[in-house]
Coordinates of C-alpha atoms and ligand atoms in Angstrom, one line a residue:
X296 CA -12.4 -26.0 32.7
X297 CA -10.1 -23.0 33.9
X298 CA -9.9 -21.5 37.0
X299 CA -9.2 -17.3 37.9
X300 CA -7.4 -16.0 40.1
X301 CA -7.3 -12.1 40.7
X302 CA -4.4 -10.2 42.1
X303 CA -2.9 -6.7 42.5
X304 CA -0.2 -5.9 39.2
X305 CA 0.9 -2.4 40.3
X306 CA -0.2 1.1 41.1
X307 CA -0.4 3.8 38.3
X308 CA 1.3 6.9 39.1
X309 CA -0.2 9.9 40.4
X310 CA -3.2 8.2 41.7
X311 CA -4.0 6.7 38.0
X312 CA -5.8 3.8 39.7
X313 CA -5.1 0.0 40.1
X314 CA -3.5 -2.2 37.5
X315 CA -5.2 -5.6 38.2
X316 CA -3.5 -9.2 36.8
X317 CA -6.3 -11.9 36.5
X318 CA -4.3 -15.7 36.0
X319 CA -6.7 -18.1 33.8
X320 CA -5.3 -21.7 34.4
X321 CA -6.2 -25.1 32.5
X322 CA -4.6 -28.2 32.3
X323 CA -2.9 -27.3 29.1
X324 CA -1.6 -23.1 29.8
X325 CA -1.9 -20.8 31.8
X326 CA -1.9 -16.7 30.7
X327 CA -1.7 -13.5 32.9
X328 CA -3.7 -10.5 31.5
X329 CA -3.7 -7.6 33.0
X330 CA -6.4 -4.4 33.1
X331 CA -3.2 -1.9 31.5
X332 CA -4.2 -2.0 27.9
X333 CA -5.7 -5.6 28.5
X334 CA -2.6 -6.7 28.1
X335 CA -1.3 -10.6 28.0
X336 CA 1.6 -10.3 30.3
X337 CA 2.4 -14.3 30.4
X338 CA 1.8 -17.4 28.6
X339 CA 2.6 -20.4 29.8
X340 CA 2.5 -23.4 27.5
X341 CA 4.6 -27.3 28.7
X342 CA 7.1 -28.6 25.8
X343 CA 7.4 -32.2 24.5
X344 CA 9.1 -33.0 27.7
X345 CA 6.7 -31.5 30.0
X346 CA 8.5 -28.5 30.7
X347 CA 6.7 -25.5 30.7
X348 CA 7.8 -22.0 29.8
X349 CA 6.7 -18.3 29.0
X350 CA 6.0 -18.0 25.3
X351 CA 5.4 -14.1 24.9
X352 CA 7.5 -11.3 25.6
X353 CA 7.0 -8.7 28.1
X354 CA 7.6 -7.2 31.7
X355 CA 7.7 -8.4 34.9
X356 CA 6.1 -5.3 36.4
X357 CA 3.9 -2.6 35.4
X358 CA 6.8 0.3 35.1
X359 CA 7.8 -2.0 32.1
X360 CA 4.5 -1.7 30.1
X361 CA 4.5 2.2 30.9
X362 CA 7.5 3.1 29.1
X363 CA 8.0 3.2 25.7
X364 CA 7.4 -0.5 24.2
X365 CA 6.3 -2.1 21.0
X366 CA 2.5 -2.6 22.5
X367 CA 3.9 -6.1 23.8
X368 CA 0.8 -8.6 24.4
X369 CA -1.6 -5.8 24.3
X370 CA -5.1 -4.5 23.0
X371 CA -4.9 -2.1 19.6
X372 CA -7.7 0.5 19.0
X373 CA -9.2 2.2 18.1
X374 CA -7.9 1.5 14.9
X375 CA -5.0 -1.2 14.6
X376 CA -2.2 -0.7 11.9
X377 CA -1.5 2.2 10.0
X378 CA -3.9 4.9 8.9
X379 CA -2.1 7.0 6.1
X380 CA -1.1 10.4 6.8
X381 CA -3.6 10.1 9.2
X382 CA -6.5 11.3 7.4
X383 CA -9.7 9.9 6.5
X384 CA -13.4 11.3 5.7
X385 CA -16.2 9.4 7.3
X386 CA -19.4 11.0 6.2
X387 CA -18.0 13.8 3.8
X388 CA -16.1 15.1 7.0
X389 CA -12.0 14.9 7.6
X390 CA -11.0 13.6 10.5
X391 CA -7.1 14.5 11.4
X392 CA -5.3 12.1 14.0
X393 CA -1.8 12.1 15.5
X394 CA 1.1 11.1 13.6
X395 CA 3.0 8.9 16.1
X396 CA 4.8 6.8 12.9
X397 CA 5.6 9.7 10.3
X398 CA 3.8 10.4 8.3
X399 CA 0.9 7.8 9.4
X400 CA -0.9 7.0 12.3
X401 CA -0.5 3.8 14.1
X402 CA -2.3 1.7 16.1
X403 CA -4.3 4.2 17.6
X404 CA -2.9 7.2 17.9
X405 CA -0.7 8.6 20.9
X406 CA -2.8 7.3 23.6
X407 CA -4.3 4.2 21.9
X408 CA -6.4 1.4 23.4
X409 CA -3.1 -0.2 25.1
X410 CA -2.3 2.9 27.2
X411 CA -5.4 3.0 29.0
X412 CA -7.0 1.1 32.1
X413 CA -9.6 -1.0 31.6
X414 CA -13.0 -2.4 34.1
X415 CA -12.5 -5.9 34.7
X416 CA -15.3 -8.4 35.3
X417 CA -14.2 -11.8 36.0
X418 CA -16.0 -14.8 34.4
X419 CA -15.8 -18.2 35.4
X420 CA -13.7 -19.4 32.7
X421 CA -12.0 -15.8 31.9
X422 CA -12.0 -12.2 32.1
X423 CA -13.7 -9.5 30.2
X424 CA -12.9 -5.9 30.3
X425 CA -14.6 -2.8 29.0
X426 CA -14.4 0.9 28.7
X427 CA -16.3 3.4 26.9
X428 CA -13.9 5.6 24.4
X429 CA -15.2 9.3 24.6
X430 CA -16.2 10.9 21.5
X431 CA -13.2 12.7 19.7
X432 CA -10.7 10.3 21.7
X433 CA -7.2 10.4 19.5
X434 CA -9.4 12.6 17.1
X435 CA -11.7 9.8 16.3
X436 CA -15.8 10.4 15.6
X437 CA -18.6 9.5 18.2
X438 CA -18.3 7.1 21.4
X439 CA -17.4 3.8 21.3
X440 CA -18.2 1.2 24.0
X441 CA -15.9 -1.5 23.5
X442 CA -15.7 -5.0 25.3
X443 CA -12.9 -7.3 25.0
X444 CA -13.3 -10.4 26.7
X445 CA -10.4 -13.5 27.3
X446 CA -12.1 -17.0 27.9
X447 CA -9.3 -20.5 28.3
X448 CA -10.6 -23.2 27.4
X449 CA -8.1 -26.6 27.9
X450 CA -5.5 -25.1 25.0
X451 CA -7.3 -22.7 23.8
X452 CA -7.4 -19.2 24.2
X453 CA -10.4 -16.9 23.0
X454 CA -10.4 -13.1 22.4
X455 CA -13.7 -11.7 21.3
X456 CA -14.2 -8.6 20.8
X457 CA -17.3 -5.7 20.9
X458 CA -17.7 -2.4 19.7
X459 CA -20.7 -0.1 19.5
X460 CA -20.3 3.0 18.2
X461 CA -22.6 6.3 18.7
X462 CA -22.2 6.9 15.3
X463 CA -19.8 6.5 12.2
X464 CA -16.1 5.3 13.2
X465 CA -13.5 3.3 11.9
X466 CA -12.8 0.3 14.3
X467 CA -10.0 -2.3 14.2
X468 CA -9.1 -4.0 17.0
X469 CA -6.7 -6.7 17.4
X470 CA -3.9 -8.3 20.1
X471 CA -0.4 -7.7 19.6
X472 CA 1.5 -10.6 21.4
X473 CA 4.8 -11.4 20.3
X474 CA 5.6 -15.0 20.5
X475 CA 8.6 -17.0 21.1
X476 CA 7.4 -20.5 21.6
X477 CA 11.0 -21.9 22.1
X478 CA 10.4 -19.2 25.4
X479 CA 10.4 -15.9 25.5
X480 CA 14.0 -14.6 26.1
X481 CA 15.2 -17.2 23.2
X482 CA 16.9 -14.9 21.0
X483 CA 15.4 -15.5 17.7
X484 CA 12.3 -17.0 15.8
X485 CA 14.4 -18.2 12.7
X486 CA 13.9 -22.1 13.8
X487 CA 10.0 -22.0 14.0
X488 CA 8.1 -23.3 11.1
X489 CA 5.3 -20.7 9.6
X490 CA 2.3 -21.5 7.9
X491 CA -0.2 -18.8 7.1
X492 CA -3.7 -19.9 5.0
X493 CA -3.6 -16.6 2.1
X494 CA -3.4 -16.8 -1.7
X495 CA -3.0 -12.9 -1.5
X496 CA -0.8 -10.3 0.5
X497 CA -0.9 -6.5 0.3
X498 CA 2.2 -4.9 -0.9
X499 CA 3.5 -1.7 1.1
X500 CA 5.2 1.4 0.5
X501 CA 8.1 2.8 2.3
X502 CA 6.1 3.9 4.8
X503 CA 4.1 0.5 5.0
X504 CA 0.9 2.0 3.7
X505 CA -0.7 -0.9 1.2
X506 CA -0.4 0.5 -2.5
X507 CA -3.6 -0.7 -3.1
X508 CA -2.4 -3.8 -4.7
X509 CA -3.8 -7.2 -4.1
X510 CA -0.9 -9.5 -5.0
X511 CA -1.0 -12.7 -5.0
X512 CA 1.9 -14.7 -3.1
X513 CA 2.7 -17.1 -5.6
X514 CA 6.1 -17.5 -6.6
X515 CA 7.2 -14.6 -3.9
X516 CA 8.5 -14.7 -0.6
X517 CA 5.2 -14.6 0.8
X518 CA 3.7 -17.9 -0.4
X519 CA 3.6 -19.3 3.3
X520 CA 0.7 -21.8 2.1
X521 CA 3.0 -24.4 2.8
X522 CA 5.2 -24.8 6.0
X523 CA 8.5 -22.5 5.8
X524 CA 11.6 -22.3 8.5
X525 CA 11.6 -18.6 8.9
X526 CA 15.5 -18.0 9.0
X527 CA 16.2 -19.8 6.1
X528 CA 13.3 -18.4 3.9
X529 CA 14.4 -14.7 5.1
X530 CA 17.8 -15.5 3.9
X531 CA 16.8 -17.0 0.8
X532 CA 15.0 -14.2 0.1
X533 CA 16.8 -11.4 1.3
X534 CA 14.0 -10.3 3.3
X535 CA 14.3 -7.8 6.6
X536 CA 11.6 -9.5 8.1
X537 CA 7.9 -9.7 7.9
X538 CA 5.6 -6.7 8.5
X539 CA 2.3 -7.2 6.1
X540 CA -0.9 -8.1 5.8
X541 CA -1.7 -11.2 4.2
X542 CA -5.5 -11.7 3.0
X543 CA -7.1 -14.4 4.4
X544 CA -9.0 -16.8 2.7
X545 CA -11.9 -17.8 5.1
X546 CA -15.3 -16.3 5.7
X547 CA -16.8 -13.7 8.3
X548 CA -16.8 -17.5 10.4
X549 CA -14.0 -18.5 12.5
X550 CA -11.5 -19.8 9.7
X551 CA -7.9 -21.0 10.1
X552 CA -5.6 -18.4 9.4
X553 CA -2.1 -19.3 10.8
X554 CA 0.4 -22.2 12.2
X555 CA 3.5 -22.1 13.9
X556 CA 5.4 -24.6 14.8
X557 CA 8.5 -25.0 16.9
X558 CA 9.9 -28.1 15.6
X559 CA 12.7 -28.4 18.7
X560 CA 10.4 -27.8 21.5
X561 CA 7.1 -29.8 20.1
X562 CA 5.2 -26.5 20.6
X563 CA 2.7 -25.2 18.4
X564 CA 0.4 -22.1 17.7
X565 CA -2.4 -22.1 15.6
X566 CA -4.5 -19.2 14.5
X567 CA -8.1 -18.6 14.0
X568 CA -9.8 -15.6 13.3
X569 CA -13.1 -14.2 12.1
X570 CA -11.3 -11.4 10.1
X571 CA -9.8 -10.9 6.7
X572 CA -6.4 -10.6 7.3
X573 CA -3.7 -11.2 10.0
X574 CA -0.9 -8.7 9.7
X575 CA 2.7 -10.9 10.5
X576 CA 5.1 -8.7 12.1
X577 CA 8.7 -10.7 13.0
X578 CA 9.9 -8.0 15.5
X579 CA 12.3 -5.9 12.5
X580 CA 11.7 -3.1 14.9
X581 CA 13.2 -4.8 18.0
X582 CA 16.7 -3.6 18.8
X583 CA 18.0 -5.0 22.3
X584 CA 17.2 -2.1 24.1
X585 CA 14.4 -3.2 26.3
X586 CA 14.5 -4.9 29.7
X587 CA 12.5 -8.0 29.8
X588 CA 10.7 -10.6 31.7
X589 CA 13.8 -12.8 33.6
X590 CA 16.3 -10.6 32.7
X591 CA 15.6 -11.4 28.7
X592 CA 16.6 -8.5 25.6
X593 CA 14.4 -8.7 23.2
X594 CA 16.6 -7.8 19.9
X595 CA 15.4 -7.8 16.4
X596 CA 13.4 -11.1 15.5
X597 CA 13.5 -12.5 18.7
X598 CA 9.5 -12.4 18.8
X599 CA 6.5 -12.5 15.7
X600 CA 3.1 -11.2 15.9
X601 CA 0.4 -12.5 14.2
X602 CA -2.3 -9.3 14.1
X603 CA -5.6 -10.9 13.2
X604 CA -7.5 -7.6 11.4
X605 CA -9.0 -5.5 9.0
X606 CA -6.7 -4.5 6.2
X607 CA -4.8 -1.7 7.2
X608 CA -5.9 1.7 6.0
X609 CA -9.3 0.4 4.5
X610 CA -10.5 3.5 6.0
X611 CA -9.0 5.2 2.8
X612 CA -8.8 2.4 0.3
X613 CA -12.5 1.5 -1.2
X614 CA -11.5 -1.6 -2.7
X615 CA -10.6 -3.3 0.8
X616 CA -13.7 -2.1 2.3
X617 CA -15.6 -4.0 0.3
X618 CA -13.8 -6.9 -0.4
X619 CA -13.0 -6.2 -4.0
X620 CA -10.4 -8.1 -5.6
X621 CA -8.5 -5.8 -7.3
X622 CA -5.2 -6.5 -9.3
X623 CA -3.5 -3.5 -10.6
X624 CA -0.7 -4.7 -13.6
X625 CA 2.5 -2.5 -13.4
X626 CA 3.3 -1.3 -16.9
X627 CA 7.4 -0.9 -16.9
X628 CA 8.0 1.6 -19.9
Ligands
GLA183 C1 2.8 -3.6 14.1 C2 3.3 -2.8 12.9 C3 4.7 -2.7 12.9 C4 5.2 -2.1 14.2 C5 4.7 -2.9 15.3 C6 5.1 -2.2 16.6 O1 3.0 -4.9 14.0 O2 2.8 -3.4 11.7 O3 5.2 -2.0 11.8 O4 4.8 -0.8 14.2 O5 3.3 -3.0 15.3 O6 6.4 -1.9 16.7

């Protein structure tokens, strides 16, 4: 069982309404979420030794999560990822949204899904929130009703989310907590050990726009079938970082999709999901700059994101709408 508790986060300026922080407690964590963007603000998970700290980075007050900041711990919609150029034609019409990542649209547009206040309505083991998107918001068709609702259950902690749309509308919604499960504050991620359950990844462009390629991860730096320790397979590799989509395995059921484990603490996240692909993200965009929670700086791979989605763009690439498998082979002349 969990217990709620409801308290005041913070005023938005100019009479922009309450910011609300409901606390869901078990035995096992305990997470803040607040109605800003239904964002997870805290996490708080005990180590081997019974010690507990905050696995996910953030802000201790609300000014934090008003500023500019990589959507820390929050909701993504209408539309998570990137939407290229961002164009697409639902029903023979083009529809034209912001570019706020040139030249492509990301989660959401300017004022997405985490820069809005949200209805609470607390339930006896969680919190659900809900809001009704207006037709045309961020130059997206019809009106969309969305409910996003957080239940704890001993260590687990469900997100489930509900659209309905008034008519034809692309919808991808996801949570974008970055995780340091040695605590957040720690300054990197290269000591945890990654797992994540896909034969297949989707190669990017510059931009990070999949080329349409299905590719499988065999033999490349993204075969994370078996257990990897991040900082030595980016160095092996020469990667940057992680920021793809890797295509999940499971069914339209709850399937396993990810595992981290923090071999020095004894903590460990798993991921399930009832999408297709989880988009890994290790915080390349993170430089230092940001005040955090405790006094912490969050520089570059000092927190990962595991995205559970749609693939990105499939509003503009047929094949991943409907799950075709589709291999293109690169002729080098
Ligand atoms: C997602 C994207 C990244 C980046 C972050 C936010 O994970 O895939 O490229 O935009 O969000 O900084």
């Amino acid at each position: 069982m969990a217990s709620v508790t409801r308290a005041v986060f913070g005023e938005l300026p100019s009479g922009g309404g309450t910011v609300e922080k409901f606390q869901l407690q078990s035995d096992l964590l305990r997470v803040d979420i607040i109605s800003w963007g239904c964002t997870i603000t805290a996490l708080e998970v005990k180590d081997r030794q019974g010690r507990a700290s905050d696995v996910v980075l953030g802000f201790a007050e609300l000014e934090g999560y008003l500023q500019k900041q990589p959507y820390f711990g929050a909701v993504i919609g209408r539309v998570a990822n990137r939407i290229a150029k961002g164009t697409f034609k639902v029903d023979g019409k083009e529809y034209h949204l912001a570019i706020n990542k040139e030249p492509n649209s990301l989660h959401g547009g300017v004022r997405g899904f985490d820069k809005v206040l949200w209805t609470p309505w607390v339930l006896s083991n969680g919190v659900q929130f809900s809001r009704v998107s207006p037709d045309g918001e961020e130059g997206y068709p019809g009106e969309l009703k969305v409910w996003v609702t957080y239940t704890l259950d001993g260590g687990e902690l469900v997100v489930n989310y509900r659209a309905q749309a008034s008519q034809a509308t692309p919808v991808n919604l996801t949570n974008h907590s970055y995780f340091n499960l040695a605590g957040q504050g720690s300054p990197n991620i290269y000591g945890h050990e990654v797992t994540i359950e896909a034969d297949t990844y989707l190669p990017v462009d510059e931009t990070l726009i999949p080329i349409g390629e299905v590719a499988p991860v065999q033999g490349t730096a993204f075969d994370l079938r078996k257990p990897v320790e991040l900082g030595k397979h980016l160095q092996d590799f020469q990667l940057n970082g992680f920021d793809h989509n890797f295509c999940l395995k499971g069914s339209k059921e709850k399937h396993f999709c990810a595992r981290v484990h923090h071999a020095a603490s004894g903590r460990v996240l798993e991921v399930y999901t009832t999408q297709p692909g989880v988009q890994f993200y290790t915080g390349n965009f993170l430089d230092g700059t940001l005040k955090g929670k405790n006094g912490a700086v969050y520089p570059k791979h000092s927190g990962f994101c595991l995205e559970t989605q749609n693939w990105p763009d499939a509003v503009n690439q047929f094949c991943f709408q409907h799950g075709i498998i589709w291999r293109t082979h690169r002729i080098l002349l």
